[in-house]
């Protein structure tokens, strides 16, 4: 009787029941690299900078329009330091299409406002406007670091990082003590901590003079000593507070990774590593996108709705006298973004038969969206069948995934912006627990399988 069930039923195995000893060694090796990347790349700018360094180490050069290209050439386009596109030129013409993997390197965080600095009751603070979808109560009483840039009128841009170096101070948003939290605790979790309440504590010593705003003056003078900036320079700054937690192995068995920004640097690293690991010219040209602004809707010059992508691709196509539209029509895109992992602490929002599970491999989302699949690209059955075949042949462990129960909520990725360009696109990525929190959790096995999945797509044909 067992045979007929094996033959007719679809059953998945825990990844650890499928793995060889060598795979386990390779997985640990891969995850060490990822953890180091995640520790260092705390903003989209830092991720792009690090990715460029890694790519140049592997022989990638900045692509300049008009450059002649041959199979095996490795090029990249840095879009304003905030998003990055890399390509390895294939043996076939771009007319035959490309294999694209697109992930995003921006993550939810606490941005400073343009007039951030103020003093209240002899304490100095930064005003903030959060970026992306966050549960605000999670961002108080945790250590924060400050990252970003200050662009000066003279054209110079100053990099700011405070709190990453163990010798640096860090920052915090305070919360009410439970002893006085009676009224607060009656509020909903959405209202308990407000957006305008996310003010970052940055100092308390008054400047030694008689005037007003003495603590504000003292912290401004520290910033002036360290960076040479004055208060007006905040107007043209992009400064952001991110969680200061170290990326760590989680669990007694060390099978999980906890850290800030898995969404979506876990997929960004997978596709970056995959394109850097292409040892010979692929059949089709492989493209790797590290996008910005996904968490705020992919708008803007560095988001996936920007024609910066068309410009890069068109320039590549021009070098082979191929129309861009034909290249796009024959291309295939893995929209590499994280998905929600089933959490046994919150089974009520999930539909177990269709939600992704930790340790079951790369999560494929045929569709995303919310309320009747609204706002999704919904990949075709044929595209899913293609991936089934590819992953079966390449030993990639994967699972079908949907973001929670019907009408429970939903989410989007860059998939629809790629599909709208007439590129067959499907979402694929790592299942995450506590997504969009300051300390997200992923399984090493799923991280490794996502890398193998992108690599298989690049090496196909
Ligand atoms: Mn994402
Ligand atoms: Mn997200």
Short mmCIF file of N, CA, C and O and ligand atoms in Angstrom, two decimals, residues 104 263 294-295 435-436, ligand 2:
data_model
loop_
_atom_site.label_atom_id
_atom_site.label_comp_id
_atom_site.label_asym_id
_atom_site.label_seq_id
_atom_site.Cartn_x
_atom_site.Cartn_y
_atom_site.Cartn_z
N UNK A 104 16.36 42.65 -3.62
CA UNK A 104 16.52 44.04 -3.18
C UNK A 104 17.44 44.10 -1.96
O UNK A 104 17.53 43.13 -1.18
N UNK A 263 15.66 40.12 4.87
CA UNK A 263 14.79 40.61 3.78
C UNK A 263 15.41 41.88 3.23
O UNK A 263 15.26 42.93 3.82
N UNK A 294 12.51 48.60 -2.72
CA UNK A 294 11.44 47.60 -2.79
C UNK A 294 10.48 47.77 -1.62
O UNK A 294 9.27 47.62 -1.77
N UNK A 295 11.04 48.08 -0.46
CA UNK A 295 10.21 48.16 0.75
C UNK A 295 9.26 49.35 0.74
O UNK A 295 8.36 49.44 1.57
N UNK A 435 9.72 38.36 9.93
CA UNK A 435 10.09 39.24 8.82
C UNK A 435 9.79 40.71 9.17
O UNK A 435 8.80 41.00 9.82
N UNK A 436 10.67 41.58 8.73
CA UNK A 436 10.59 43.04 8.95
C UNK A 436 10.82 43.43 10.41
O UNK A 436 10.60 44.59 10.77
MN1 LIG B 2 10.09 43.22 2.82
#
